């Protein structure tokens, strides 16, 4: 598989996972990349943010009924496809059969789909560390952890790293991990403090572009629009286009 499969994950809620999944994906597509977003959160907010509801079959059908990804994917924007969560996705957390193999259902589904020929698959994960998250991590070569610019985010980050190490142990693979600052308010001391701790803990892994707090980013999901559809000249649009360039160039902050 040449495609870069990236899970956007943090078990802490409300840190900007969905905002980042959707807007980064659209920014990558606008930059000429072929992208698919997979909504692995039963809340279904990645799909909603792109203007699709969860009444259609989506990841629920893929994971529960072995539907093919190519049967349920929809075209969301030019070069950007989407598989919605679907309204039964939460049931997947209760699946007991199949032993260890149930952790690999997403990877198998991706391998058997046209997504292997895409440039990027971006997986929006739920704020938990259950079977959905395990499937995302077993599928991904890369992980983006959004870190909101407040003190408690740092605690969430160390818990997230424990989950990651355990998964790497189980799957026997390393996952390249990127941190992204979200909800940054550059003039605030706290924003700078959190960013400098991230750089210390994670030299070489912090993506160059911090995503600033920007009210347009909070407004656009209610219209089913990404920030590039809604306000292309906003700070949020510029930040996500710049973050897309960081990801394409694997551009972390130089350190030391
Ligand atoms: N940079 C930003 N500026 C302003 N608002 C933001 C920004 N990033 C995210 N938000 C808002 O913060 C809230 C939480 O963001 P989001 O839904 O992306 O987080 P999440 O990590 O996916 O949450 P959950 O854990 O529930 O899935 C949303 O209302 C979103 O619009
Ligand atoms: Mg979310």
PDB file of N, CA and C in Angstrom, residues 125-197:
ATOM      1  N   UNK A 125     -11.310   9.542  14.569  1.00  0.00           N
ATOM      2  CA  UNK A 125     -11.541   8.564  15.638  1.00  0.00           C
ATOM      3  C   UNK A 125     -12.403   9.138  16.760  1.00  0.00           C
ATOM      4  N   UNK A 126     -13.079   8.245  17.504  1.00  0.00           N
ATOM      5  CA  UNK A 126     -13.879   8.693  18.647  1.00  0.00           C
ATOM      6  C   UNK A 126     -12.979   9.028  19.842  1.00  0.00           C
ATOM      7  N   UNK A 127     -13.529   9.765  20.811  1.00  0.00           N
ATOM      8  CA  UNK A 127     -12.740  10.108  22.011  1.00  0.00           C
ATOM      9  C   UNK A 127     -12.740   8.966  23.019  1.00  0.00           C
ATOM     10  N   UNK A 128     -12.251   7.812  22.620  1.00  0.00           N
ATOM     11  CA  UNK A 128     -12.219   6.646  23.510  1.00  0.00           C
ATOM     12  C   UNK A 128     -11.127   5.737  22.991  1.00  0.00           C
ATOM     13  N   UNK A 129     -10.870   4.666  23.721  1.00  0.00           N
ATOM     14  CA  UNK A 129      -9.795   3.783  23.260  1.00  0.00           C
ATOM     15  C   UNK A 129     -10.303   2.358  23.116  1.00  0.00           C
ATOM     16  N   UNK A 130     -11.505   2.184  22.574  1.00  0.00           N
ATOM     17  CA  UNK A 130     -12.091   0.857  22.382  1.00  0.00           C
ATOM     18  C   UNK A 130     -11.713   0.230  21.055  1.00  0.00           C
ATOM     19  N   UNK A 131     -12.569  -0.682  20.608  1.00  0.00           N
ATOM     20  CA  UNK A 131     -12.293  -1.470  19.404  1.00  0.00           C
ATOM     21  C   UNK A 131     -12.216  -0.612  18.132  1.00  0.00           C
ATOM     22  N   UNK A 132     -13.001   0.460  18.075  1.00  0.00           N
ATOM     23  CA  UNK A 132     -12.933   1.348  16.903  1.00  0.00           C
ATOM     24  C   UNK A 132     -11.549   1.984  16.810  1.00  0.00           C
ATOM     25  N   UNK A 133     -11.054   2.447  17.950  1.00  0.00           N
ATOM     26  CA  UNK A 133      -9.720   3.057  17.972  1.00  0.00           C
ATOM     27  C   UNK A 133      -8.631   2.046  17.640  1.00  0.00           C
ATOM     28  N   UNK A 134      -8.779   0.828  18.156  1.00  0.00           N
ATOM     29  CA  UNK A 134      -7.806  -0.235  17.860  1.00  0.00           C
ATOM     30  C   UNK A 134      -7.768  -0.493  16.348  1.00  0.00           C
ATOM     31  N   UNK A 135      -8.937  -0.593  15.721  1.00  0.00           N
ATOM     32  CA  UNK A 135      -8.985  -0.793  14.272  1.00  0.00           C
ATOM     33  C   UNK A 135      -8.305   0.347  13.529  1.00  0.00           C
ATOM     34  N   UNK A 136      -8.523   1.564  13.999  1.00  0.00           N
ATOM     35  CA  UNK A 136      -7.890   2.715  13.344  1.00  0.00           C
ATOM     36  C   UNK A 136      -6.368   2.618  13.477  1.00  0.00           C
ATOM     37  N   UNK A 137      -5.897   2.303  14.671  1.00  0.00           N
ATOM     38  CA  UNK A 137      -4.441   2.257  14.878  1.00  0.00           C
ATOM     39  C   UNK A 137      -3.796   1.083  14.140  1.00  0.00           C
ATOM     40  N   UNK A 138      -4.497  -0.041  14.044  1.00  0.00           N
ATOM     41  CA  UNK A 138      -3.939  -1.186  13.321  1.00  0.00           C
ATOM     42  C   UNK A 138      -3.888  -0.916  11.811  1.00  0.00           C
ATOM     43  N   UNK A 139      -4.689   0.048  11.341  1.00  0.00           N
ATOM     44  CA  UNK A 139      -4.726   0.371   9.910  1.00  0.00           C
ATOM     45  C   UNK A 139      -3.739   1.449   9.514  1.00  0.00           C
ATOM     46  N   UNK A 140      -3.366   2.290  10.485  1.00  0.00           N
ATOM     47  CA  UNK A 140      -2.652   3.527  10.164  1.00  0.00           C
ATOM     48  C   UNK A 140      -1.143   3.340  10.219  1.00  0.00           C
ATOM     49  N   UNK A 141      -0.452   3.994   9.293  1.00  0.00           N
ATOM     50  CA  UNK A 141       1.010   4.086   9.422  1.00  0.00           C
ATOM     51  C   UNK A 141       1.389   5.330  10.192  1.00  0.00           C
ATOM     52  N   UNK A 142       0.437   6.293  10.228  1.00  0.00           N
ATOM     53  CA  UNK A 142       0.725   7.570  10.873  1.00  0.00           C
ATOM     54  C   UNK A 142      -0.441   7.959  11.760  1.00  0.00           C
ATOM     55  N   UNK A 143      -0.100   8.755  12.759  1.00  0.00           N
ATOM     56  CA  UNK A 143      -1.093   9.201  13.727  1.00  0.00           C
ATOM     57  C   UNK A 143      -0.946  10.701  13.886  1.00  0.00           C
ATOM     58  N   UNK A 144      -2.075  11.409  13.848  1.00  0.00           N
ATOM     59  CA  UNK A 144      -2.064  12.831  14.199  1.00  0.00           C
ATOM     60  C   UNK A 144      -2.786  12.961  15.541  1.00  0.00           C
ATOM     61  N   UNK A 145      -2.118  13.532  16.522  1.00  0.00           N
ATOM     62  CA  UNK A 145      -2.773  13.806  17.805  1.00  0.00           C
ATOM     63  C   UNK A 145      -2.978  15.312  17.927  1.00  0.00           C
ATOM     64  N   UNK A 146      -4.240  15.766  17.830  1.00  0.00           N
ATOM     65  CA  UNK A 146      -4.494  17.184  18.053  1.00  0.00           C
ATOM     66  C   UNK A 146      -4.379  17.478  19.557  1.00  0.00           C
ATOM     67  N   UNK A 147      -3.670  18.531  19.871  1.00  0.00           N
ATOM     68  CA  UNK A 147      -3.499  18.910  21.281  1.00  0.00           C
ATOM     69  C   UNK A 147      -4.020  20.329  21.452  1.00  0.00           C
ATOM     70  N   UNK A 148      -5.128  20.457  22.184  1.00  0.00           N
ATOM     71  CA  UNK A 148      -5.705  21.784  22.415  1.00  0.00           C
ATOM     72  C   UNK A 148      -4.787  22.549  23.367  1.00  0.00           C
ATOM     73  N   UNK A 149      -4.833  23.866  23.204  1.00  0.00           N
ATOM     74  CA  UNK A 149      -3.852  24.683  23.916  1.00  0.00           C
ATOM     75  C   UNK A 149      -4.316  25.021  25.323  1.00  0.00           C
ATOM     76  N   UNK A 150      -4.580  23.990  26.120  1.00  0.00           N
ATOM     77  CA  UNK A 150      -4.887  24.212  27.532  1.00  0.00           C
ATOM     78  C   UNK A 150      -4.137  23.196  28.381  1.00  0.00           C
ATOM     79  N   UNK A 151      -4.061  23.468  29.681  1.00  0.00           N
ATOM     80  CA  UNK A 151      -3.189  22.689  30.538  1.00  0.00           C
ATOM     81  C   UNK A 151      -3.545  21.204  30.569  1.00  0.00           C
ATOM     82  N   UNK A 152      -4.846  20.880  30.666  1.00  0.00           N
ATOM     83  CA  UNK A 152      -5.242  19.478  30.817  1.00  0.00           C
ATOM     84  C   UNK A 152      -4.937  18.641  29.573  1.00  0.00           C
ATOM     85  N   UNK A 153      -4.736  19.294  28.452  1.00  0.00           N
ATOM     86  CA  UNK A 153      -4.390  18.568  27.227  1.00  0.00           C
ATOM     87  C   UNK A 153      -3.093  17.797  27.376  1.00  0.00           C
ATOM     88  N   UNK A 154      -2.176  18.337  28.169  1.00  0.00           N
ATOM     89  CA  UNK A 154      -0.883  17.661  28.310  1.00  0.00           C
ATOM     90  C   UNK A 154      -1.047  16.330  29.024  1.00  0.00           C
ATOM     91  N   UNK A 155      -1.952  16.299  30.016  1.00  0.00           N
ATOM     92  CA  UNK A 155      -2.241  15.039  30.694  1.00  0.00           C
ATOM     93  C   UNK A 155      -2.845  14.032  29.725  1.00  0.00           C
ATOM     94  N   UNK A 156      -3.782  14.502  28.911  1.00  0.00           N
ATOM     95  CA  UNK A 156      -4.400  13.644  27.907  1.00  0.00           C
ATOM     96  C   UNK A 156      -3.352  13.067  26.976  1.00  0.00           C
ATOM     97  N   UNK A 157      -2.346  13.868  26.690  1.00  0.00           N
ATOM     98  CA  UNK A 157      -1.298  13.443  25.761  1.00  0.00           C
ATOM     99  C   UNK A 157      -0.492  12.276  26.324  1.00  0.00           C
ATOM    100  N   UNK A 158      -0.183  12.300  27.610  1.00  0.00           N
ATOM    101  CA  UNK A 158       0.631  11.203  28.133  1.00  0.00           C
ATOM    102  C   UNK A 158      -0.179   9.906  28.155  1.00  0.00           C
ATOM    103  N   UNK A 159      -1.475  10.002  28.419  1.00  0.00           N
ATOM    104  CA  UNK A 159      -2.340   8.822  28.355  1.00  0.00           C
ATOM    105  C   UNK A 159      -2.390   8.275  26.920  1.00  0.00           C
ATOM    106  N   UNK A 160      -2.480   9.194  25.966  1.00  0.00           N
ATOM    107  CA  UNK A 160      -2.526   8.829  24.547  1.00  0.00           C
ATOM    108  C   UNK A 160      -1.244   8.084  24.152  1.00  0.00           C
ATOM    109  N   UNK A 161      -0.108   8.533  24.692  1.00  0.00           N
ATOM    110  CA  UNK A 161       1.154   7.879  24.348  1.00  0.00           C
ATOM    111  C   UNK A 161       1.208   6.454  24.899  1.00  0.00           C
ATOM    112  N   UNK A 162       0.599   6.237  26.085  1.00  0.00           N
ATOM    113  CA  UNK A 162       0.558   4.869  26.631  1.00  0.00           C
ATOM    114  C   UNK A 162      -0.239   3.953  25.703  1.00  0.00           C
ATOM    115  N   UNK A 163      -1.388   4.454  25.231  1.00  0.00           N
ATOM    116  CA  UNK A 163      -2.225   3.657  24.321  1.00  0.00           C
ATOM    117  C   UNK A 163      -1.431   3.319  23.060  1.00  0.00           C
ATOM    118  N   UNK A 164      -0.715   4.315  22.562  1.00  0.00           N
ATOM    119  CA  UNK A 164       0.057   4.122  21.332  1.00  0.00           C
ATOM    120  C   UNK A 164       1.145   3.058  21.521  1.00  0.00           C
ATOM    121  N   UNK A 165       1.902   3.160  22.615  1.00  0.00           N
ATOM    122  CA  UNK A 165       2.981   2.182  22.853  1.00  0.00           C
ATOM    123  C   UNK A 165       2.416   0.768  22.957  1.00  0.00           C
ATOM    124  N   UNK A 166       1.258   0.635  23.636  1.00  0.00           N
ATOM    125  CA  UNK A 166       0.649  -0.678  23.797  1.00  0.00           C
ATOM    126  C   UNK A 166       0.236  -1.238  22.428  1.00  0.00           C
ATOM    127  N   UNK A 167      -0.355  -0.373  21.595  1.00  0.00           N
ATOM    128  CA  UNK A 167      -0.779  -0.821  20.265  1.00  0.00           C
ATOM    129  C   UNK A 167       0.412  -1.221  19.415  1.00  0.00           C
ATOM    130  N   UNK A 168       1.477  -0.418  19.506  1.00  0.00           N
ATOM    131  CA  UNK A 168       2.675  -0.755  18.730  1.00  0.00           C
ATOM    132  C   UNK A 168       3.219  -2.107  19.170  1.00  0.00           C
ATOM    133  N   UNK A 169       3.148  -2.364  20.472  1.00  0.00           N
ATOM    134  CA  UNK A 169       3.603  -3.652  21.004  1.00  0.00           C
ATOM    135  C   UNK A 169       2.773  -4.792  20.439  1.00  0.00           C
ATOM    136  N   UNK A 170       1.462  -4.609  20.410  1.00  0.00           N
ATOM    137  CA  UNK A 170       0.559  -5.663  19.933  1.00  0.00           C
ATOM    138  C   UNK A 170       0.725  -5.925  18.442  1.00  0.00           C
ATOM    139  N   UNK A 171       0.873  -4.850  17.669  1.00  0.00           N
ATOM    140  CA  UNK A 171       0.888  -5.025  16.209  1.00  0.00           C
ATOM    141  C   UNK A 171       2.312  -5.214  15.685  1.00  0.00           C
ATOM    142  N   UNK A 172       3.311  -4.952  16.521  1.00  0.00           N
ATOM    143  CA  UNK A 172       4.695  -5.119  16.106  1.00  0.00           C
ATOM    144  C   UNK A 172       5.143  -4.104  15.062  1.00  0.00           C
ATOM    145  N   UNK A 173       4.450  -2.961  14.965  1.00  0.00           N
ATOM    146  CA  UNK A 173       4.842  -1.932  13.995  1.00  0.00           C
ATOM    147  C   UNK A 173       4.965  -0.601  14.705  1.00  0.00           C
ATOM    148  N   UNK A 174       5.813   0.281  14.170  1.00  0.00           N
ATOM    149  CA  UNK A 174       5.905   1.643  14.687  1.00  0.00           C
ATOM    150  C   UNK A 174       4.916   2.513  13.926  1.00  0.00           C
ATOM    151  N   UNK A 175       4.315   3.443  14.622  1.00  0.00           N
ATOM    152  CA  UNK A 175       3.395   4.387  13.988  1.00  0.00           C
ATOM    153  C   UNK A 175       4.015   5.771  14.102  1.00  0.00           C
ATOM    154  N   UNK A 176       4.283   6.388  12.950  1.00  0.00           N
ATOM    155  CA  UNK A 176       4.862   7.733  12.961  1.00  0.00           C
ATOM    156  C   UNK A 176       3.832   8.703  13.538  1.00  0.00           C
ATOM    157  N   UNK A 177       4.210   9.375  14.598  1.00  0.00           N
ATOM    158  CA  UNK A 177       3.244  10.211  15.319  1.00  0.00           C
ATOM    159  C   UNK A 177       3.547  11.689  15.163  1.00  0.00           C
ATOM    160  N   UNK A 178       2.498  12.437  14.814  1.00  0.00           N
ATOM    161  CA  UNK A 178       2.590  13.889  14.675  1.00  0.00           C
ATOM    162  C   UNK A 178       1.684  14.556  15.701  1.00  0.00           C
ATOM    163  N   UNK A 179       2.164  15.600  16.338  1.00  0.00           N
ATOM    164  CA  UNK A 179       1.295  16.417  17.189  1.00  0.00           C
ATOM    165  C   UNK A 179       0.928  17.695  16.443  1.00  0.00           C
ATOM    166  N   UNK A 180      -0.322  18.113  16.611  1.00  0.00           N
ATOM    167  CA  UNK A 180      -0.778  19.389  16.036  1.00  0.00           C
ATOM    168  C   UNK A 180      -1.356  20.247  17.156  1.00  0.00           C
ATOM    169  N   UNK A 181      -0.894  21.471  17.272  1.00  0.00           N
ATOM    170  CA  UNK A 181      -1.511  22.408  18.223  1.00  0.00           C
ATOM    171  C   UNK A 181      -2.836  22.868  17.653  1.00  0.00           C
ATOM    172  N   UNK A 182      -3.910  22.742  18.442  1.00  0.00           N
ATOM    173  CA  UNK A 182      -5.215  23.246  18.009  1.00  0.00           C
ATOM    174  C   UNK A 182      -5.705  24.295  19.006  1.00  0.00           C
ATOM    175  N   UNK A 183      -6.667  25.088  18.572  1.00  0.00           N
ATOM    176  CA  UNK A 183      -7.256  26.132  19.393  1.00  0.00           C
ATOM    177  C   UNK A 183      -6.190  27.028  19.999  1.00  0.00           C
ATOM    178  N   UNK A 184      -5.175  27.325  19.216  1.00  0.00           N
ATOM    179  CA  UNK A 184      -4.051  28.124  19.701  1.00  0.00           C
ATOM    180  C   UNK A 184      -4.428  29.611  19.732  1.00  0.00           C
ATOM    181  N   UNK A 185      -4.034  30.278  20.790  1.00  0.00           N
ATOM    182  CA  UNK A 185      -4.190  31.735  20.882  1.00  0.00           C
ATOM    183  C   UNK A 185      -2.797  32.278  21.134  1.00  0.00           C
ATOM    184  N   UNK A 186      -2.090  32.608  20.025  1.00  0.00           N
ATOM    185  CA  UNK A 186      -0.646  32.834  20.087  1.00  0.00           C
ATOM    186  C   UNK A 186      -0.199  33.861  21.134  1.00  0.00           C
ATOM    187  N   UNK A 187      -1.080  34.810  21.464  1.00  0.00           N
ATOM    188  CA  UNK A 187      -0.637  35.816  22.447  1.00  0.00           C
ATOM    189  C   UNK A 187      -0.782  35.343  23.885  1.00  0.00           C
ATOM    190  N   UNK A 188      -1.413  34.202  24.079  1.00  0.00           N
ATOM    191  CA  UNK A 188      -1.594  33.719  25.455  1.00  0.00           C
ATOM    192  C   UNK A 188      -0.379  32.937  25.931  1.00  0.00           C
ATOM    193  N   UNK A 189      -0.004  33.179  27.192  1.00  0.00           N
ATOM    194  CA  UNK A 189       1.121  32.434  27.774  1.00  0.00           C
ATOM    195  C   UNK A 189       0.856  30.932  27.759  1.00  0.00           C
ATOM    196  N   UNK A 190      -0.393  30.560  28.053  1.00  0.00           N
ATOM    197  CA  UNK A 190      -0.712  29.135  28.153  1.00  0.00           C
ATOM    198  C   UNK A 190      -0.485  28.417  26.817  1.00  0.00           C
ATOM    199  N   UNK A 191      -0.871  29.076  25.734  1.00  0.00           N
ATOM    200  CA  UNK A 191      -0.644  28.493  24.407  1.00  0.00           C
ATOM    201  C   UNK A 191       0.842  28.239  24.188  1.00  0.00           C
ATOM    202  N   UNK A 192       1.653  29.232  24.555  1.00  0.00           N
ATOM    203  CA  UNK A 192       3.101  29.081  24.356  1.00  0.00           C
ATOM    204  C   UNK A 192       3.682  27.999  25.261  1.00  0.00           C
ATOM    205  N   UNK A 193       3.171  27.943  26.491  1.00  0.00           N
ATOM    206  CA  UNK A 193       3.640  26.946  27.456  1.00  0.00           C
ATOM    207  C   UNK A 193       3.332  25.518  26.960  1.00  0.00           C
ATOM    208  N   UNK A 194       2.102  25.319  26.490  1.00  0.00           N
ATOM    209  CA  UNK A 194       1.711  23.991  26.014  1.00  0.00           C
ATOM    210  C   UNK A 194       2.546  23.621  24.790  1.00  0.00           C
ATOM    211  N   UNK A 195       2.728  24.568  23.886  1.00  0.00           N
ATOM    212  CA  UNK A 195       3.516  24.312  22.674  1.00  0.00           C
ATOM    213  C   UNK A 195       4.964  23.961  23.034  1.00  0.00           C
ATOM    214  N   UNK A 196       5.543  24.666  23.990  1.00  0.00           N
ATOM    215  CA  UNK A 196       6.948  24.372  24.291  1.00  0.00           C
ATOM    216  C   UNK A 196       7.087  23.018  24.988  1.00  0.00           C
ATOM    217  N   UNK A 197       6.087  22.627  25.802  1.00  0.00           N
ATOM    218  CA  UNK A 197       6.122  21.269  26.378  1.00  0.00           C
ATOM    219  C   UNK A 197       5.999  20.211  25.288  1.00  0.00           C
TER     220      UNK A 197
END
